[in-house]
Amino acid sequence: VKYKHWLLLSIACMAIAGFVLSLLDLGRSAAAHKTWNVLNCDVGQGDALLVRSSNQVMLIDVGPAPELVSDCLQQAGITRVDMLVISHYDSDHVAGIDGLGEVGIGLAVLPGFADDRPLAEKVESRMTDWAMSVSIGQRGMRGQLGECDWQILEPSYSASETSDSNDASLVTLVECADYQLLSLGDLGEAGQRRLLASSRAVFSGSKPLIVKVAHHGSADQSRELYEFLQPEIGIFSVGRNNFGHPTDRALRILHSTGATILRTDTDGAIAISSIGSEVSYVTGGKLSQ
């Protein structure tokens, strides 16, 4: 009888502890979606990255499922995306496109790499219908997002120098007063070497740099690039069902630079804020999911 009593008590305590932890985690998630300059949505195995300045918003990729990116936008209170960048047409970056159906879209920047996959046609069709304007991303393209400047660093208009869709990922740099953000899509080592050769001068070195690590932390990384960049924060946008991502090699490279490593598979949504020369972060957590 005593054994059953203690067993029931233990089960009850565990249930209460789990409930309390879930409440705390939901609070963390709400906080993460409230105040941020950069918000990496938790979309599982995929990419969806938000940047905000002076109430203008950029979204880079839309993740693998409409409900995931839609939920992130709703939690963050986003009803308009002033600029949408699609890095390339892999499903974990674009299959969530219908999640933007209720969101106003200003400029849509699409990859120029010739891609005959159905998702490419679908995204292009949606943007023709939904976006105010559509452009092909190319090296040297630039503009403003609120008080920040943005530019596309790679590839060229036709991406003729690239070998495949990943290699032709649009690479986006956002520069604000207090930080820089570099989003690498699924760019592999060869493309990262091209980026380093062409774009060394654009990285200030004087501001904290946030890097959305390429290809969810695959092994196909250039150590030379990350050692040159010396990022303050490295974001791994990755799911629990993650095909072995992030790899030990990618983690070792980022660790060697001294970067703070944040991962959506263990940390949930990642919200980063900047004040002066300091960046701070809040994570949404995973216990409630």
PDB file of C-alpha atoms in Angstrom:
ATOM      1  CA  VAL A   1       0.000   0.000   0.000  1.00  0.00           C
ATOM      2  CA  LYS A   2       2.802   2.378   0.932  1.00  0.00           C
ATOM      3  CA  TYR A   3       4.533   1.617  -2.367  1.00  0.00           C
ATOM      4  CA  LYS A   4       1.388   2.469  -4.343  1.00  0.00           C
ATOM      5  CA  HIS A   5       0.950   5.639  -2.315  1.00  0.00           C
ATOM      6  CA  TRP A   6       4.471   6.831  -3.053  1.00  0.00           C
ATOM      7  CA  LEU A   7       4.168   5.801  -6.691  1.00  0.00           C
ATOM      8  CA  LEU A   8       0.995   7.831  -7.131  1.00  0.00           C
ATOM      9  CA  LEU A   9       2.549  10.765  -5.291  1.00  0.00           C
ATOM     10  CA  SER A  10       5.641  10.607  -7.510  1.00  0.00           C
ATOM     11  CA  ILE A  11       3.524  10.517 -10.658  1.00  0.00           C
ATOM     12  CA  ALA A  12       1.488  13.485  -9.433  1.00  0.00           C
ATOM     13  CA  CYS A  13       4.645  15.475  -8.623  1.00  0.00           C
ATOM     14  CA  MET A  14       6.108  14.724 -12.033  1.00  0.00           C
ATOM     15  CA  ALA A  15       2.898  15.819 -13.736  1.00  0.00           C
ATOM     16  CA  ILE A  16       2.825  19.067 -11.756  1.00  0.00           C
ATOM     17  CA  ALA A  17       6.507  19.726 -12.489  1.00  0.00           C
ATOM     18  CA  GLY A  18       5.929  19.093 -16.190  1.00  0.00           C
ATOM     19  CA  PHE A  19       2.951  21.463 -16.182  1.00  0.00           C
ATOM     20  CA  VAL A  20       4.922  24.207 -14.450  1.00  0.00           C
ATOM     21  CA  LEU A  21       7.862  23.792 -16.828  1.00  0.00           C
ATOM     22  CA  SER A  22       5.521  23.970 -19.803  1.00  0.00           C
ATOM     23  CA  LEU A  23       4.004  27.201 -18.482  1.00  0.00           C
ATOM     24  CA  LEU A  24       7.464  28.667 -17.979  1.00  0.00           C
ATOM     25  CA  ASP A  25       8.449  27.583 -21.461  1.00  0.00           C
ATOM     26  CA  LEU A  26       5.349  29.120 -22.999  1.00  0.00           C
ATOM     27  CA  GLY A  27       6.294  32.339 -21.218  1.00  0.00           C
ATOM     28  CA  ARG A  28       9.777  32.135 -22.720  1.00  0.00           C
ATOM     29  CA  SER A  29       8.278  31.614 -26.161  1.00  0.00           C
ATOM     30  CA  ALA A  30       6.018  34.654 -25.785  1.00  0.00           C
ATOM     31  CA  ALA A  31       8.976  36.765 -24.656  1.00  0.00           C
ATOM     32  CA  ALA A  32      11.088  35.585 -27.569  1.00  0.00           C
ATOM     33  CA  HIS A  33       8.439  36.647 -30.083  1.00  0.00           C
ATOM     34  CA  LYS A  34       7.855  40.062 -28.497  1.00  0.00           C
ATOM     35  CA  THR A  35      11.062  42.136 -28.522  1.00  0.00           C
ATOM     36  CA  TRP A  36      13.721  41.524 -31.169  1.00  0.00           C
ATOM     37  CA  ASN A  37      15.772  42.898 -34.009  1.00  0.00           C
ATOM     38  CA  VAL A  38      16.392  39.412 -35.418  1.00  0.00           C
ATOM     39  CA  LEU A  39      14.028  36.472 -34.909  1.00  0.00           C
ATOM     40  CA  ASN A  40      14.855  33.013 -36.201  1.00  0.00           C
ATOM     41  CA  CYS A  41      11.535  31.173 -36.262  1.00  0.00           C
ATOM     42  CA  ASP A  42      11.404  27.606 -35.026  1.00  0.00           C
ATOM     43  CA  VAL A  43      10.154  25.872 -38.190  1.00  0.00           C
ATOM     44  CA  GLY A  44      11.812  22.515 -37.617  1.00  0.00           C
ATOM     45  CA  GLN A  45      14.191  21.353 -40.336  1.00  0.00           C
ATOM     46  CA  GLY A  46      14.222  24.525 -42.393  1.00  0.00           C
ATOM     47  CA  ASP A  47      14.834  28.264 -42.488  1.00  0.00           C
ATOM     48  CA  ALA A  48      12.643  31.275 -41.701  1.00  0.00           C
ATOM     49  CA  LEU A  49      14.513  34.347 -40.437  1.00  0.00           C
ATOM     50  CA  LEU A  50      12.984  37.736 -39.599  1.00  0.00           C
ATOM     51  CA  VAL A  51      14.761  41.101 -39.358  1.00  0.00           C
ATOM     52  CA  ARG A  52      13.020  44.226 -38.074  1.00  0.00           C
ATOM     53  CA  SER A  53      14.009  47.895 -38.121  1.00  0.00           C
ATOM     54  CA  SER A  54      11.752  50.908 -37.554  1.00  0.00           C
ATOM     55  CA  ASN A  55       8.670  48.724 -37.971  1.00  0.00           C
ATOM     56  CA  GLN A  56       9.818  47.416 -41.339  1.00  0.00           C
ATOM     57  CA  VAL A  57      10.308  43.666 -41.635  1.00  0.00           C
ATOM     58  CA  MET A  58      12.383  41.386 -43.838  1.00  0.00           C
ATOM     59  CA  LEU A  59      11.727  37.650 -44.004  1.00  0.00           C
ATOM     60  CA  ILE A  60      14.382  35.323 -45.405  1.00  0.00           C
ATOM     61  CA  ASP A  61      12.825  31.995 -46.455  1.00  0.00           C
ATOM     62  CA  VAL A  62       9.532  30.552 -45.235  1.00  0.00           C
ATOM     63  CA  GLY A  63      10.320  27.102 -43.859  1.00  0.00           C
ATOM     64  CA  PRO A  64       8.886  23.691 -44.754  1.00  0.00           C
ATOM     65  CA  ALA A  65       5.220  24.093 -43.777  1.00  0.00           C
ATOM     66  CA  PRO A  66       2.686  26.958 -44.000  1.00  0.00           C
ATOM     67  CA  GLU A  67       1.391  26.583 -40.443  1.00  0.00           C
ATOM     68  CA  LEU A  68       4.873  26.888 -38.928  1.00  0.00           C
ATOM     69  CA  VAL A  69       5.802  30.194 -40.541  1.00  0.00           C
ATOM     70  CA  SER A  70       2.245  31.499 -40.109  1.00  0.00           C
ATOM     71  CA  ASP A  71       2.365  30.722 -36.376  1.00  0.00           C
ATOM     72  CA  CYS A  72       5.707  32.497 -36.016  1.00  0.00           C
ATOM     73  CA  LEU A  73       4.437  35.591 -37.815  1.00  0.00           C
ATOM     74  CA  GLN A  74       1.267  35.666 -35.726  1.00  0.00           C
ATOM     75  CA  GLN A  75       3.145  35.281 -32.443  1.00  0.00           C
ATOM     76  CA  ALA A  76       5.493  38.076 -33.491  1.00  0.00           C
ATOM     77  CA  GLY A  77       2.574  40.312 -34.496  1.00  0.00           C
ATOM     78  CA  ILE A  78       3.699  40.561 -38.113  1.00  0.00           C
ATOM     79  CA  THR A  79       0.970  41.472 -40.606  1.00  0.00           C
ATOM     80  CA  ARG A  80       3.212  42.838 -43.342  1.00  0.00           C
ATOM     81  CA  VAL A  81       6.554  41.675 -44.744  1.00  0.00           C
ATOM     82  CA  ASP A  82       8.193  44.632 -46.452  1.00  0.00           C
ATOM     83  CA  MET A  83      10.825  42.431 -48.082  1.00  0.00           C
ATOM     84  CA  LEU A  84      10.806  38.692 -48.695  1.00  0.00           C
ATOM     85  CA  VAL A  85      14.019  36.955 -49.757  1.00  0.00           C
ATOM     86  CA  ILE A  86      13.875  33.389 -51.048  1.00  0.00           C
ATOM     87  CA  SER A  87      17.395  31.992 -50.881  1.00  0.00           C
ATOM     88  CA  HIS A  88      16.664  28.962 -53.101  1.00  0.00           C
ATOM     89  CA  TYR A  89      13.866  26.521 -53.814  1.00  0.00           C
ATOM     90  CA  ASP A  90      14.577  23.560 -51.535  1.00  0.00           C
ATOM     91  CA  SER A  91      11.347  22.521 -49.805  1.00  0.00           C
ATOM     92  CA  ASP A  92      12.637  23.229 -46.298  1.00  0.00           C
ATOM     93  CA  HIS A  93      13.104  26.853 -47.353  1.00  0.00           C
ATOM     94  CA  VAL A  94       9.986  27.467 -49.471  1.00  0.00           C
ATOM     95  CA  ALA A  95       7.261  24.838 -48.946  1.00  0.00           C
ATOM     96  CA  GLY A  96       5.735  27.099 -46.291  1.00  0.00           C
ATOM     97  CA  ILE A  97       4.945  29.818 -48.846  1.00  0.00           C
ATOM     98  CA  ASP A  98       1.161  29.571 -48.394  1.00  0.00           C
ATOM     99  CA  GLY A  99       1.670  30.614 -44.774  1.00  0.00           C
ATOM    100  CA  LEU A 100       2.090  34.151 -46.142  1.00  0.00           C
ATOM    101  CA  GLY A 101      -1.356  34.194 -47.730  1.00  0.00           C
ATOM    102  CA  GLU A 102      -2.770  36.624 -45.150  1.00  0.00           C
ATOM    103  CA  VAL A 103       0.349  38.792 -44.927  1.00  0.00           C
ATOM    104  CA  GLY A 104       1.017  41.853 -47.059  1.00  0.00           C
ATOM    105  CA  ILE A 105       4.238  41.558 -49.062  1.00  0.00           C
ATOM    106  CA  GLY A 106       6.222  44.462 -50.482  1.00  0.00           C
ATOM    107  CA  LEU A 107       9.302  43.445 -52.453  1.00  0.00           C
ATOM    108  CA  ALA A 108       9.946  39.761 -53.165  1.00  0.00           C
ATOM    109  CA  VAL A 109      13.529  38.882 -54.112  1.00  0.00           C
ATOM    110  CA  LEU A 110      13.815  35.499 -55.830  1.00  0.00           C
ATOM    111  CA  PRO A 111      16.823  33.445 -56.955  1.00  0.00           C
ATOM    112  CA  GLY A 112      17.943  33.642 -60.570  1.00  0.00           C
ATOM    113  CA  PHE A 113      19.244  30.071 -60.765  1.00  0.00           C
ATOM    114  CA  ALA A 114      17.317  28.091 -63.380  1.00  0.00           C
ATOM    115  CA  ASP A 115      15.210  25.690 -61.300  1.00  0.00           C
ATOM    116  CA  ASP A 116      12.492  23.547 -62.877  1.00  0.00           C
ATOM    117  CA  ARG A 117      11.138  22.080 -59.640  1.00  0.00           C
ATOM    118  CA  PRO A 118       7.378  22.554 -59.060  1.00  0.00           C
ATOM    119  CA  LEU A 119       8.007  24.542 -55.885  1.00  0.00           C
ATOM    120  CA  ALA A 120       9.935  27.149 -57.865  1.00  0.00           C
ATOM    121  CA  GLU A 121       6.969  27.642 -60.165  1.00  0.00           C
ATOM    122  CA  LYS A 122       4.583  27.774 -57.203  1.00  0.00           C
ATOM    123  CA  VAL A 123       6.598  30.414 -55.335  1.00  0.00           C
ATOM    124  CA  GLU A 124       7.002  32.541 -58.463  1.00  0.00           C
ATOM    125  CA  SER A 125       3.251  32.340 -59.099  1.00  0.00           C
ATOM    126  CA  ARG A 126       2.381  33.271 -55.510  1.00  0.00           C
ATOM    127  CA  MET A 127       4.715  36.254 -55.577  1.00  0.00           C
ATOM    128  CA  THR A 128       3.311  37.462 -58.886  1.00  0.00           C
ATOM    129  CA  ASP A 129      -0.116  37.473 -57.220  1.00  0.00           C
ATOM    130  CA  TRP A 130       0.794  38.629 -53.711  1.00  0.00           C
ATOM    131  CA  ALA A 131       3.879  40.868 -53.788  1.00  0.00           C
ATOM    132  CA  MET A 132       3.873  44.506 -54.795  1.00  0.00           C
ATOM    133  CA  SER A 133       7.045  43.926 -56.819  1.00  0.00           C
ATOM    134  CA  VAL A 134       9.296  40.997 -57.708  1.00  0.00           C
ATOM    135  CA  SER A 135      13.014  41.104 -58.502  1.00  0.00           C
ATOM    136  CA  ILE A 136      15.741  38.579 -59.202  1.00  0.00           C
ATOM    137  CA  GLY A 137      18.408  38.717 -56.500  1.00  0.00           C
ATOM    138  CA  GLN A 138      21.950  39.317 -57.678  1.00  0.00           C
ATOM    139  CA  ARG A 139      25.342  40.380 -56.389  1.00  0.00           C
ATOM    140  CA  GLY A 140      25.367  44.138 -55.776  1.00  0.00           C
ATOM    141  CA  MET A 141      21.615  44.520 -55.306  1.00  0.00           C
ATOM    142  CA  ARG A 142      20.966  46.725 -52.290  1.00  0.00           C
ATOM    143  CA  GLY A 143      18.420  48.834 -50.462  1.00  0.00           C
ATOM    144  CA  GLN A 144      17.121  49.932 -47.062  1.00  0.00           C
ATOM    145  CA  LEU A 145      15.022  48.278 -44.390  1.00  0.00           C
ATOM    146  CA  GLY A 146      13.997  50.920 -41.901  1.00  0.00           C
ATOM    147  CA  GLU A 147      17.290  52.303 -40.573  1.00  0.00           C
ATOM    148  CA  CYS A 148      19.313  49.321 -41.827  1.00  0.00           C
ATOM    149  CA  ASP A 149      20.992  48.696 -45.171  1.00  0.00           C
ATOM    150  CA  TRP A 150      20.797  45.372 -46.976  1.00  0.00           C
ATOM    151  CA  GLN A 151      22.600  43.886 -49.921  1.00  0.00           C
ATOM    152  CA  ILE A 152      22.770  40.627 -51.828  1.00  0.00           C
ATOM    153  CA  LEU A 153      26.369  39.391 -51.843  1.00  0.00           C
ATOM    154  CA  GLU A 154      26.024  36.276 -54.021  1.00  0.00           C
ATOM    155  CA  PRO A 155      25.481  35.020 -56.703  1.00  0.00           C
ATOM    156  CA  SER A 156      25.365  36.845 -60.046  1.00  0.00           C
ATOM    157  CA  TYR A 157      22.031  37.463 -61.822  1.00  0.00           C
ATOM    158  CA  SER A 158      22.048  34.186 -63.743  1.00  0.00           C
ATOM    159  CA  ALA A 159      24.099  32.291 -61.132  1.00  0.00           C
ATOM    160  CA  SER A 160      26.060  30.810 -64.053  1.00  0.00           C
ATOM    161  CA  GLU A 161      29.137  30.454 -61.838  1.00  0.00           C
ATOM    162  CA  THR A 162      27.317  28.056 -59.499  1.00  0.00           C
ATOM    163  CA  SER A 163      26.955  24.275 -59.668  1.00  0.00           C
ATOM    164  CA  ASP A 164      23.504  23.637 -58.167  1.00  0.00           C
ATOM    165  CA  SER A 165      20.625  25.220 -56.277  1.00  0.00           C
ATOM    166  CA  ASN A 166      22.402  25.173 -52.906  1.00  0.00           C
ATOM    167  CA  ASP A 167      25.524  26.704 -54.418  1.00  0.00           C
ATOM    168  CA  ALA A 168      23.334  29.410 -55.936  1.00  0.00           C
ATOM    169  CA  SER A 169      21.694  30.387 -52.636  1.00  0.00           C
ATOM    170  CA  LEU A 170      21.096  34.103 -52.286  1.00  0.00           C
ATOM    171  CA  VAL A 171      23.431  35.411 -49.593  1.00  0.00           C
ATOM    172  CA  THR A 172      21.967  38.394 -47.741  1.00  0.00           C
ATOM    173  CA  LEU A 173      23.825  40.882 -45.555  1.00  0.00           C
ATOM    174  CA  VAL A 174      21.887  43.314 -43.356  1.00  0.00           C
ATOM    175  CA  GLU A 175      23.864  46.123 -41.738  1.00  0.00           C
ATOM    176  CA  CYS A 176      22.351  48.144 -38.922  1.00  0.00           C
ATOM    177  CA  ALA A 177      23.842  50.742 -36.609  1.00  0.00           C
ATOM    178  CA  ASP A 178      24.666  48.192 -33.911  1.00  0.00           C
ATOM    179  CA  TYR A 179      25.169  44.865 -35.722  1.00  0.00           C
ATOM    180  CA  GLN A 180      25.497  42.977 -38.984  1.00  0.00           C
ATOM    181  CA  LEU A 181      23.486  39.913 -39.995  1.00  0.00           C
ATOM    182  CA  LEU A 182      24.653  37.425 -42.617  1.00  0.00           C
ATOM    183  CA  SER A 183      22.266  34.779 -43.944  1.00  0.00           C
ATOM    184  CA  LEU A 184      23.993  32.086 -45.997  1.00  0.00           C
ATOM    185  CA  GLY A 185      21.083  29.952 -47.199  1.00  0.00           C
ATOM    186  CA  ASP A 186      22.431  26.503 -48.057  1.00  0.00           C
ATOM    187  CA  LEU A 187      25.694  27.780 -49.514  1.00  0.00           C
ATOM    188  CA  GLY A 188      28.411  25.116 -49.496  1.00  0.00           C
ATOM    189  CA  GLU A 189      32.151  25.376 -49.048  1.00  0.00           C
ATOM    190  CA  ALA A 190      32.909  26.297 -52.667  1.00  0.00           C
ATOM    191  CA  GLY A 191      30.350  29.103 -52.585  1.00  0.00           C
ATOM    192  CA  GLN A 192      31.609  30.285 -49.215  1.00  0.00           C
ATOM    193  CA  ARG A 193      35.091  30.584 -50.684  1.00  0.00           C
ATOM    194  CA  ARG A 194      33.694  32.678 -53.548  1.00  0.00           C
ATOM    195  CA  LEU A 195      31.908  34.842 -50.998  1.00  0.00           C
ATOM    196  CA  LEU A 196      35.081  35.391 -49.031  1.00  0.00           C
ATOM    197  CA  ALA A 197      37.010  36.306 -52.165  1.00  0.00           C
ATOM    198  CA  SER A 198      34.412  38.806 -53.358  1.00  0.00           C
ATOM    199  CA  SER A 199      33.099  40.348 -50.167  1.00  0.00           C
ATOM    200  CA  ARG A 200      35.804  40.690 -47.512  1.00  0.00           C
ATOM    201  CA  ALA A 201      35.487  44.455 -47.492  1.00  0.00           C
ATOM    202  CA  VAL A 202      31.790  44.544 -46.577  1.00  0.00           C
ATOM    203  CA  PHE A 203      32.273  43.033 -43.139  1.00  0.00           C
ATOM    204  CA  SER A 204      33.046  45.875 -40.765  1.00  0.00           C
ATOM    205  CA  GLY A 205      34.713  43.877 -38.010  1.00  0.00           C
ATOM    206  CA  SER A 206      33.708  46.657 -35.622  1.00  0.00           C
ATOM    207  CA  LYS A 207      30.132  45.478 -35.048  1.00  0.00           C
ATOM    208  CA  PRO A 208      28.807  42.219 -33.644  1.00  0.00           C
ATOM    209  CA  LEU A 209      28.085  39.821 -36.504  1.00  0.00           C
ATOM    210  CA  ILE A 210      25.183  37.361 -36.402  1.00  0.00           C
ATOM    211  CA  VAL A 211      25.478  34.497 -38.888  1.00  0.00           C
ATOM    212  CA  LYS A 212      22.708  32.163 -39.946  1.00  0.00           C
ATOM    213  CA  VAL A 213      25.001  29.168 -40.493  1.00  0.00           C
ATOM    214  CA  ALA A 214      24.825  27.654 -43.969  1.00  0.00           C
ATOM    215  CA  HIS A 215      22.801  24.539 -44.740  1.00  0.00           C
ATOM    216  CA  HIS A 216      21.624  23.879 -41.177  1.00  0.00           C
ATOM    217  CA  GLY A 217      25.185  23.105 -40.120  1.00  0.00           C
ATOM    218  CA  SER A 218      26.112  20.521 -42.743  1.00  0.00           C
ATOM    219  CA  ALA A 219      29.774  19.469 -42.973  1.00  0.00           C
ATOM    220  CA  ASP A 220      30.113  21.431 -46.237  1.00  0.00           C
ATOM    221  CA  GLN A 221      31.564  24.566 -44.608  1.00  0.00           C
ATOM    222  CA  SER A 222      34.590  26.778 -45.163  1.00  0.00           C
ATOM    223  CA  ARG A 223      36.590  27.081 -41.956  1.00  0.00           C
ATOM    224  CA  GLU A 224      38.431  29.993 -43.545  1.00  0.00           C
ATOM    225  CA  LEU A 225      35.203  31.977 -43.981  1.00  0.00           C
ATOM    226  CA  TYR A 226      34.026  31.600 -40.387  1.00  0.00           C
ATOM    227  CA  GLU A 227      37.482  32.280 -38.985  1.00  0.00           C
ATOM    228  CA  PHE A 228      37.588  35.475 -41.014  1.00  0.00           C
ATOM    229  CA  LEU A 229      34.075  36.518 -39.960  1.00  0.00           C
ATOM    230  CA  GLN A 230      34.525  35.825 -36.229  1.00  0.00           C
ATOM    231  CA  PRO A 231      30.763  35.916 -35.596  1.00  0.00           C
ATOM    232  CA  GLU A 232      29.341  36.904 -32.244  1.00  0.00           C
ATOM    233  CA  ILE A 233      26.405  34.508 -32.684  1.00  0.00           C
ATOM    234  CA  GLY A 234      25.990  31.504 -34.960  1.00  0.00           C
ATOM    235  CA  ILE A 235      22.395  30.374 -35.569  1.00  0.00           C
ATOM    236  CA  PHE A 236      21.709  26.781 -36.585  1.00  0.00           C
ATOM    237  CA  SER A 237      18.182  26.644 -37.981  1.00  0.00           C
ATOM    238  CA  VAL A 238      17.546  22.930 -37.732  1.00  0.00           C
ATOM    239  CA  GLY A 239      14.926  20.366 -36.718  1.00  0.00           C
ATOM    240  CA  ARG A 240      14.975  17.347 -34.487  1.00  0.00           C
ATOM    241  CA  ASN A 241      14.552  15.163 -37.574  1.00  0.00           C
ATOM    242  CA  ASN A 242      17.649  16.766 -38.992  1.00  0.00           C
ATOM    243  CA  PHE A 243      19.584  14.376 -41.256  1.00  0.00           C
ATOM    244  CA  GLY A 244      22.572  14.594 -38.920  1.00  0.00           C
ATOM    245  CA  HIS A 245      22.617  18.413 -38.823  1.00  0.00           C
ATOM    246  CA  PRO A 246      24.363  20.210 -37.306  1.00  0.00           C
ATOM    247  CA  THR A 247      27.445  18.117 -37.926  1.00  0.00           C
ATOM    248  CA  ASP A 248      30.353  17.878 -35.529  1.00  0.00           C
ATOM    249  CA  ARG A 249      32.539  19.615 -38.103  1.00  0.00           C
ATOM    250  CA  ALA A 250      30.275  22.650 -38.356  1.00  0.00           C
ATOM    251  CA  LEU A 251      29.975  22.880 -34.577  1.00  0.00           C
ATOM    252  CA  ARG A 252      33.756  22.637 -34.149  1.00  0.00           C
ATOM    253  CA  ILE A 253      34.299  25.423 -36.684  1.00  0.00           C
ATOM    254  CA  LEU A 254      31.862  27.751 -34.919  1.00  0.00           C
ATOM    255  CA  HIS A 255      33.235  26.840 -31.487  1.00  0.00           C
ATOM    256  CA  SER A 256      36.743  27.680 -32.691  1.00  0.00           C
ATOM    257  CA  THR A 257      35.661  31.248 -33.518  1.00  0.00           C
ATOM    258  CA  GLY A 258      34.287  31.821 -30.022  1.00  0.00           C
ATOM    259  CA  ALA A 259      30.756  32.353 -31.318  1.00  0.00           C
ATOM    260  CA  THR A 260      27.731  31.778 -29.124  1.00  0.00           C
ATOM    261  CA  ILE A 261      25.938  28.823 -30.715  1.00  0.00           C
ATOM    262  CA  LEU A 262      22.149  28.840 -30.796  1.00  0.00           C
ATOM    263  CA  ARG A 263      20.066  25.997 -32.256  1.00  0.00           C
ATOM    264  CA  THR A 264      16.367  25.878 -32.951  1.00  0.00           C
ATOM    265  CA  ASP A 265      16.268  22.098 -32.406  1.00  0.00           C
ATOM    266  CA  THR A 266      17.256  22.551 -28.760  1.00  0.00           C
ATOM    267  CA  ASP A 267      16.551  26.240 -28.077  1.00  0.00           C
ATOM    268  CA  GLY A 268      13.338  26.860 -30.030  1.00  0.00           C
ATOM    269  CA  ALA A 269      12.769  30.282 -31.578  1.00  0.00           C
ATOM    270  CA  ILE A 270      15.751  32.611 -31.228  1.00  0.00           C
ATOM    271  CA  ALA A 271      15.219  36.335 -30.640  1.00  0.00           C
ATOM    272  CA  ILE A 272      18.212  38.661 -30.775  1.00  0.00           C
ATOM    273  CA  SER A 273      18.258  42.310 -29.726  1.00  0.00           C
ATOM    274  CA  SER A 274      20.990  44.927 -29.958  1.00  0.00           C
ATOM    275  CA  ILE A 275      21.735  47.891 -27.714  1.00  0.00           C
ATOM    276  CA  GLY A 276      24.817  49.890 -28.570  1.00  0.00           C
ATOM    277  CA  SER A 277      27.619  47.454 -29.293  1.00  0.00           C
ATOM    278  CA  GLU A 278      26.005  44.639 -27.295  1.00  0.00           C
ATOM    279  CA  VAL A 279      23.731  41.891 -28.583  1.00  0.00           C
ATOM    280  CA  SER A 280      21.565  39.759 -26.330  1.00  0.00           C
ATOM    281  CA  TYR A 281      19.239  36.870 -27.006  1.00  0.00           C
ATOM    282  CA  VAL A 282      16.182  35.111 -25.662  1.00  0.00           C
ATOM    283  CA  THR A 283      15.182  31.602 -26.732  1.00  0.00           C
ATOM    284  CA  GLY A 284      11.670  30.198 -26.862  1.00  0.00           C
ATOM    285  CA  GLY A 285      12.551  26.781 -25.484  1.00  0.00           C
ATOM    286  CA  LYS A 286      11.329  23.331 -26.472  1.00  0.00           C
ATOM    287  CA  LEU A 287       9.675  21.867 -23.357  1.00  0.00           C
ATOM    288  CA  SER A 288       6.195  22.974 -24.389  1.00  0.00           C
ATOM    289  CA  GLN A 289       6.433  21.341 -27.827  1.00  0.00           C
TER     290      GLN A 289
END
